[in-house]
Short mmCIF file of C-alpha atoms and ligand atoms in Angstrom, two decimals:
data_model
loop_
_atom_site.label_atom_id
_atom_site.label_comp_id
_atom_site.label_asym_id
_atom_site.label_seq_id
_atom_site.Cartn_x
_atom_site.Cartn_y
_atom_site.Cartn_z
CA MET A 1 86.43 56.55 116.25
CA LYS A 2 88.93 54.72 114.04
CA ILE A 3 91.72 56.87 112.68
CA LYS A 4 93.30 55.92 109.32
CA LYS A 5 96.80 54.43 109.53
CA ILE A 6 99.30 57.23 109.03
CA LYS A 7 101.57 56.76 105.98
CA ARG A 8 102.02 60.21 104.54
CA ILE A 9 102.06 63.42 106.55
CA GLY A 10 102.07 67.13 105.79
CA LEU A 11 104.13 69.70 107.65
CA LEU A 12 103.67 73.44 107.77
CA THR A 13 104.83 76.49 109.70
CA SER A 14 102.29 79.22 110.30
CA GLY A 15 101.96 82.72 111.80
CA GLY A 16 105.01 84.62 113.01
CA ASP A 17 108.27 82.78 112.33
CA CYS A 18 110.71 82.20 115.18
CA PRO A 19 114.18 80.79 115.76
CA GLY A 20 114.02 77.02 116.11
CA MET A 21 111.32 76.38 113.51
CA ASN A 22 113.94 74.96 111.15
CA ALA A 23 115.31 72.70 113.87
CA CYS A 24 111.79 71.39 114.37
CA ILE A 25 111.23 70.88 110.62
CA ARG A 26 114.47 68.88 110.45
CA SER A 27 113.42 66.73 113.37
CA VAL A 28 109.93 66.03 112.01
CA VAL A 29 111.21 65.15 108.53
CA ARG A 30 114.03 62.86 109.66
CA ILE A 31 112.08 61.11 112.42
CA ALA A 32 109.09 60.57 110.13
CA ILE A 33 111.30 59.05 107.41
CA PHE A 34 113.09 56.94 110.04
CA LYS A 35 109.66 55.61 111.08
CA GLY A 36 108.77 54.75 107.48
CA LEU A 37 106.50 57.69 106.67
CA GLU A 38 106.50 60.01 103.68
CA VAL A 39 106.61 63.73 104.43
CA CYS A 40 105.30 66.63 102.38
CA GLY A 41 106.27 70.21 103.10
CA ILE A 42 103.46 72.73 102.74
CA PHE A 43 104.89 76.14 101.88
CA LYS A 44 103.53 79.43 103.29
CA GLY A 45 101.37 77.97 106.04
CA TYR A 46 97.61 77.53 105.65
CA GLN A 47 97.64 79.93 102.68
CA GLY A 48 100.00 77.58 100.87
CA LEU A 49 97.77 74.67 101.81
CA ILE A 50 94.81 76.41 100.19
CA GLU A 51 96.94 77.14 97.10
CA GLY A 52 98.33 73.59 96.89
CA GLN A 53 101.97 74.53 97.55
CA VAL A 54 102.89 71.00 98.58
CA LYS A 55 106.27 69.32 97.89
CA PRO A 56 107.72 66.00 99.08
CA LEU A 57 110.67 66.35 101.45
CA ASN A 58 113.54 63.93 102.00
CA ARG A 59 116.37 63.76 104.52
CA ARG A 60 118.56 66.00 102.36
CA SER A 61 115.81 68.64 102.04
CA VAL A 62 116.55 69.58 105.65
CA SER A 63 120.35 69.45 105.57
CA ASN A 64 122.18 72.24 107.40
CA ILE A 65 119.12 74.15 108.56
CA LEU A 66 119.39 73.37 112.28
CA SER A 67 121.26 76.56 113.13
CA TYR A 68 119.25 78.98 110.98
CA GLY A 69 116.43 81.28 112.09
CA GLY A 70 113.24 81.71 110.09
CA THR A 71 111.59 78.76 108.37
CA ILE A 72 112.56 77.07 105.12
CA LEU A 73 108.86 76.27 104.63
CA LYS A 74 108.02 80.01 104.75
CA THR A 75 105.03 81.15 106.71
CA ALA A 76 101.96 83.35 106.42
CA ARG A 77 99.02 84.72 108.34
CA SER A 78 96.15 83.48 106.18
CA SER A 79 92.85 85.36 106.39
CA GLU A 80 91.41 83.08 103.68
CA PHE A 81 91.78 80.03 105.91
CA LYS A 82 89.49 81.70 108.46
CA SER A 83 86.56 81.30 106.01
CA LEU A 84 84.69 78.06 105.33
CA PRO A 85 85.45 78.11 101.54
CA GLY A 86 89.15 78.50 102.40
CA GLN A 87 89.01 75.58 104.82
CA LYS A 88 87.19 73.43 102.24
CA ARG A 89 89.82 74.22 99.63
CA ALA A 90 92.55 73.29 102.13
CA LYS A 91 90.77 69.98 102.84
CA SER A 92 90.62 69.20 99.09
CA VAL A 93 94.37 69.84 98.77
CA ILE A 94 94.95 67.49 101.73
CA GLU A 95 92.96 64.78 99.90
CA GLU A 96 94.56 65.44 96.49
CA ASN A 97 97.99 64.92 98.10
CA GLY A 98 96.98 61.80 100.00
CA LEU A 99 97.90 63.25 103.41
CA ASP A 100 96.82 61.18 106.42
CA GLY A 101 97.86 63.71 109.06
CA LEU A 102 99.37 67.14 109.51
CA ILE A 103 101.90 68.72 111.85
CA VAL A 104 101.48 72.44 112.40
CA ILE A 105 104.38 74.40 113.89
CA GLY A 106 103.14 77.76 115.16
CA GLY A 107 101.30 79.68 117.84
CA GLY A 108 97.73 80.17 119.07
CA GLY A 109 96.23 81.32 115.75
CA SER A 110 97.82 78.37 113.95
CA PHE A 111 96.37 75.95 116.51
CA ARG A 112 92.88 77.40 116.10
CA GLY A 113 93.19 76.44 112.40
CA ALA A 114 94.45 72.96 113.29
CA HIS A 115 91.60 72.45 115.75
CA LEU A 116 89.10 73.41 113.02
CA LEU A 117 90.42 70.73 110.66
CA TRP A 118 89.70 68.16 113.34
CA GLN A 119 86.32 69.59 114.33
CA ARG A 120 85.02 69.77 110.75
CA TRP A 121 86.49 66.67 109.13
CA LYS A 122 88.17 64.68 111.90
CA PHE A 123 91.46 65.20 110.08
CA PRO A 124 94.32 64.43 112.52
CA VAL A 125 96.56 67.34 113.30
CA ILE A 126 99.28 67.72 115.93
CA GLY A 127 100.46 71.20 116.92
CA VAL A 128 104.00 72.11 117.93
CA PRO A 129 104.16 75.34 119.97
CA ALA A 130 106.51 77.86 118.34
CA THR A 131 106.30 81.55 119.10
CA ILE A 132 108.62 84.06 120.72
CA ASP A 133 105.68 85.18 122.92
CA ASN A 134 105.57 82.00 125.06
CA ASP A 135 101.83 82.51 125.43
CA ILE A 136 100.53 79.01 124.73
CA ASN A 137 98.53 77.24 127.39
CA GLY A 138 99.65 73.77 128.48
CA THR A 139 103.36 74.18 127.83
CA ASP A 140 106.05 75.78 129.98
CA SER A 141 107.98 76.92 126.91
CA THR A 142 107.47 77.54 123.24
CA ILE A 143 110.14 77.23 120.55
CA GLY A 144 111.80 80.60 119.87
CA ALA A 145 111.09 82.33 123.18
CA ASP A 146 114.50 81.60 124.70
CA THR A 147 116.35 82.98 121.67
CA ALA A 148 114.13 86.07 121.54
CA VAL A 149 114.77 86.79 125.22
CA ASN A 150 118.53 86.45 124.67
CA THR A 151 118.41 88.72 121.62
CA ALA A 152 116.51 91.40 123.52
CA LEU A 153 118.85 91.04 126.49
CA TYR A 154 121.91 91.46 124.28
CA ALA A 155 120.47 94.77 123.06
CA ILE A 156 119.46 95.94 126.53
CA ASP A 157 122.95 95.29 127.92
CA LYS A 158 124.33 97.56 125.21
CA ILE A 159 121.75 100.23 125.91
CA ARG A 160 122.70 100.13 129.59
CA ASP A 161 126.25 101.21 128.65
CA THR A 162 125.12 104.38 126.97
CA ALA A 163 122.34 105.02 129.50
CA THR A 164 124.91 104.97 132.32
CA SER A 165 127.45 107.11 130.47
CA LEU A 166 124.98 109.86 129.65
CA GLU A 167 122.88 109.36 132.78
CA ARG A 168 119.66 108.90 130.86
CA ILE A 169 116.40 107.06 131.18
CA PHE A 170 115.70 104.52 128.44
CA VAL A 171 112.28 103.15 127.65
CA ILE A 172 112.73 99.95 125.65
CA GLU A 173 109.85 98.26 123.88
CA VAL A 174 109.96 94.50 123.43
CA MET A 175 107.61 92.18 121.54
CA GLY A 176 105.13 89.75 123.02
CA ARG A 177 101.72 90.74 121.68
CA GLU A 178 99.41 90.78 124.76
CA THR A 179 101.85 88.92 127.00
CA GLY A 180 104.64 90.24 129.16
CA TYR A 181 106.85 87.14 129.03
CA ILE A 182 109.78 88.70 127.15
CA ALA A 183 109.55 91.92 129.20
CA LEU A 184 109.58 90.02 132.49
CA GLN A 185 112.49 87.80 131.51
CA VAL A 186 114.70 90.59 130.18
CA GLY A 187 113.62 92.82 133.03
CA LEU A 188 115.02 90.34 135.47
CA ALA A 189 118.05 89.25 133.45
CA GLY A 190 118.96 92.80 132.40
CA GLY A 191 118.42 94.45 135.78
CA ALA A 192 115.69 96.80 134.50
CA GLU A 193 114.47 99.32 137.05
CA ASP A 194 110.85 98.78 136.04
CA ILE A 195 108.70 97.03 133.46
CA ILE A 196 105.27 97.67 132.00
CA ILE A 197 103.23 94.63 130.99
CA SER A 198 99.55 94.23 130.21
CA GLU A 199 99.09 91.68 133.01
CA ARG A 200 99.37 94.43 135.64
CA ARG A 201 98.37 98.08 135.99
CA TYR A 202 101.10 100.67 136.01
CA ASN A 203 101.20 104.17 137.42
CA ILE A 204 103.32 106.82 135.72
CA ASP A 205 103.13 109.16 138.72
CA LYS A 206 104.51 106.46 141.01
CA MET A 207 107.16 105.48 138.45
CA SER A 208 108.25 109.11 138.10
CA ALA A 209 108.37 109.57 141.89
CA ASP A 210 110.55 106.42 142.12
CA ILE A 211 112.89 107.82 139.47
CA ARG A 212 113.27 111.09 141.36
CA ALA A 213 113.85 109.24 144.65
CA GLY A 214 116.36 106.90 142.97
CA HIS A 215 118.20 109.89 141.52
CA LYS A 216 118.60 111.39 145.00
CA LYS A 217 120.12 108.10 146.14
CA GLY A 218 122.66 108.20 143.30
CA LYS A 219 121.03 106.12 140.57
CA VAL A 220 122.29 107.51 137.28
CA SER A 221 120.54 105.40 134.68
CA TRP A 222 117.12 103.90 134.45
CA ILE A 223 115.81 101.23 132.12
CA ILE A 224 112.08 100.67 131.76
CA VAL A 225 111.05 97.73 129.60
CA VAL A 226 107.63 98.01 128.00
CA ALA A 227 105.81 95.04 126.51
CA GLU A 228 104.39 96.13 123.16
CA GLY A 229 100.76 95.30 124.02
CA ALA A 230 100.81 97.19 127.31
CA ALA A 231 101.69 100.77 126.37
CA SER A 232 103.41 102.92 123.79
CA ALA A 233 107.06 103.34 124.73
CA ALA A 234 107.11 106.82 123.17
CA GLU A 235 104.14 107.96 125.26
CA VAL A 236 105.62 106.52 128.45
CA ALA A 237 108.93 108.29 127.78
CA GLY A 238 107.17 111.58 127.05
CA LYS A 239 105.21 111.45 130.29
CA ILE A 240 108.29 110.57 132.35
CA THR A 241 110.24 113.48 130.88
CA ARG A 242 107.41 115.87 131.69
CA LYS A 243 107.06 114.58 135.24
CA THR A 244 110.73 114.23 136.17
CA GLY A 245 112.53 116.69 133.94
CA PHE A 246 115.08 113.97 133.08
CA GLU A 247 116.19 113.14 129.56
CA THR A 248 114.64 109.98 128.09
CA ARG A 249 115.29 107.97 124.96
CA VAL A 250 113.15 105.30 123.33
CA THR A 251 114.30 102.07 121.66
CA VAL A 252 111.82 99.76 119.94
CA LEU A 253 113.54 96.41 119.44
CA GLY A 254 110.87 95.05 117.07
CA HIS A 255 111.41 92.20 114.64
CA VAL A 256 115.09 91.80 115.45
CA GLN A 257 113.75 89.63 118.29
CA ARG A 258 112.23 87.17 115.79
CA GLY A 259 115.40 86.38 113.87
CA GLY A 260 118.81 84.85 114.32
CA SER A 261 120.34 81.52 115.10
CA PRO A 262 118.33 79.57 117.70
CA SER A 263 119.82 79.08 121.17
CA ALA A 264 120.86 75.59 122.27
CA ASP A 265 117.72 75.39 124.45
CA ASP A 266 115.48 76.23 121.49
CA ARG A 267 117.20 73.70 119.24
CA VAL A 268 116.81 70.97 121.85
CA LEU A 269 113.18 71.85 122.54
CA ALA A 270 112.35 72.05 118.82
CA THR A 271 114.03 68.72 118.12
CA ARG A 272 112.31 66.94 121.02
CA LEU A 273 108.86 68.37 120.27
CA GLY A 274 109.14 67.68 116.53
CA ALA A 275 110.09 64.04 117.13
CA LYS A 276 107.24 63.59 119.61
CA ALA A 277 104.70 65.15 117.25
CA VAL A 278 105.49 62.44 114.68
CA GLU A 279 105.19 59.71 117.33
CA PHE A 280 101.84 61.10 118.47
CA LEU A 281 100.44 61.00 114.90
CA ILE A 282 101.66 57.42 114.39
CA ALA A 283 100.11 56.42 117.73
CA GLY A 284 96.72 57.68 116.55
CA GLN A 285 96.67 60.92 118.52
CA ALA A 286 94.80 63.84 116.97
CA ASP A 287 93.69 67.35 117.89
CA LYS A 288 96.61 67.60 120.33
CA MET A 289 99.61 69.80 120.94
CA VAL A 290 102.97 68.54 122.13
CA GLY A 291 103.64 70.49 125.31
CA VAL A 292 106.53 70.45 127.74
CA VAL A 293 105.75 70.58 131.43
CA ASP A 294 108.54 70.20 134.01
CA SER A 295 110.81 68.96 131.19
CA ARG A 296 108.43 66.13 130.23
CA ILE A 297 106.60 66.13 126.92
CA LYS A 298 102.90 65.51 127.08
CA ALA A 299 99.82 65.59 124.85
CA VAL A 300 97.65 68.65 125.43
CA ASP A 301 94.18 69.11 123.90
CA LEU A 302 94.30 71.82 121.23
CA SER A 303 91.07 73.22 122.69
CA TYR A 304 92.99 73.80 125.95
CA ALA A 305 96.16 75.04 124.24
CA ILE A 306 94.27 77.88 122.53
CA LYS A 307 92.76 79.20 125.77
CA LYS A 308 94.40 82.23 127.36
CA LYS A 309 97.45 81.25 129.41
CA LYS A 310 97.39 82.27 133.05
CA VAL A 311 100.77 83.06 134.55
CA ASP A 312 101.98 84.46 137.84
CA THR A 313 103.72 87.66 136.81
CA GLU A 314 103.61 89.24 140.25
CA THR A 315 106.42 87.21 141.82
CA LEU A 316 108.94 88.10 139.12
CA TYR A 317 107.75 91.71 138.99
CA LYS A 318 108.34 92.16 142.72
CA LEU A 319 111.79 90.62 142.38
CA ILE A 320 112.70 93.03 139.57
CA ARG A 321 111.62 96.02 141.65
CA ILE A 322 113.37 94.98 144.86
CA LEU A 323 116.62 94.21 143.05
CA ALA A 324 116.61 97.44 141.10
CA LEU A 325 116.32 99.88 143.97
O1 LIG B 401 103.54 86.42 117.74
C1 LIG B 401 104.83 86.79 117.46
C2 LIG B 401 104.94 88.26 117.23
O2 LIG B 401 106.28 88.60 116.96
C3 LIG B 401 104.39 89.15 118.36
O3 LIG B 401 105.29 89.29 119.43
C4 LIG B 401 104.09 90.42 117.61
O4 LIG B 401 103.07 91.15 118.25
C5 LIG B 401 103.63 89.93 116.28
O5 LIG B 401 104.16 88.63 116.11
C6 LIG B 401 104.05 90.78 115.12
O6 LIG B 401 103.48 90.27 113.97
P1 LIG B 401 103.88 90.72 112.49
O7 LIG B 401 105.25 90.19 112.21
O8 LIG B 401 102.84 90.11 111.62
O9 LIG B 401 103.88 92.21 112.50
#
C-alpha cells in the first residue's frame, strides 16, 4: 500500500518515564528538522493526543535537555486510549494537526497503542523502546535501563557498607515489573548473595540454610535483591528472620530508579534510536520499532516487539551464586 509522503510528524512519550527520553526527543526533533520535516510535540502521551495537546517544536525547544531525566513532553498512562472512542478522538486530533506520522517513545503498553493506530487506520507509527525494565522483545537494550541499573547499584553499594558493619541481612527491592533484568544486573555488579526474580522459582528454606552455612564460614553480611514482581521484600525478610534468627532490614528503592541524569550509554542509545526512527518514517516504514541488536539498529515489527521477551536468566543467576559463596 502507498504511504503518504512524510512532511509533518508528531512525537510523544508514553507510560513510565525514564532517563534518556529527553535525549531521544532532542535527537528526533533536530534530525527531523535537518531532514526538512516539521515536528509537533504531543504532551502527556496518548492522553494528550486525545485532548489535542499538540505544539510545534523547533531546534531551540530541545536546547539543554540532553542531560536531564524525565521527559519535557510529560507522559501518562492513558486508560481512555484503550477504548475505541478514545482512539477515534486521537485519530481526529492527528488529522486536525496534519500529522503524517508519529514517533512513540515508550515501552510495551505504548507500542500496543502505536500498533493499534496502524491496524485501524494504517497511520504510520515508529516506536522507540524506552523503559527501565528492558523487557521489550527485539532489542538488546531499552533507553533508561542502564541508568536505572547504575542508580540501583549506587544505592546497593551504600547498603553493603552498613550491612557489613552491623552484620545484617538486607533484602532490597528493585523495580522491573514482571522482569528480573535490573535485579540480575545489580545482583552481579553489586555482588549480591542471592536474587529473587519472577523468571525462576525460589526456595526460602534453601536460602535460609545457605545463610546459616555462609555464617559458619565467616560471611557477615548478606544482600538479597528482589525484583518487585517476584515477591514482597518485607515478606521475604520476615521469613528469613524467622528461619535463621538473624536480623534483617528491608530497602525498597522504588521510583528513585526512574529519575536522574542519563548515563552516557543511555544518551548514545537514545540519540541513535531517535535519529533512526525519523529515517524509518521518511523511508516509508510503519508499524515498526527501532531495535538494537549486537550494536546494530534494525526495524522490528511492533507485533513482535510487544510479545513477551524471552531471556536466559539462568546463566547470570548461577554466576551470582557461585561468586557470592
Ligand atoms: O515500567 C517502568 C516501571 O517503573 C516498572 O518498573 C514499575 O513496575 C512501574 O513502571 C511503576 O509504574 P508507576 O510509576 O505507574 O507506579
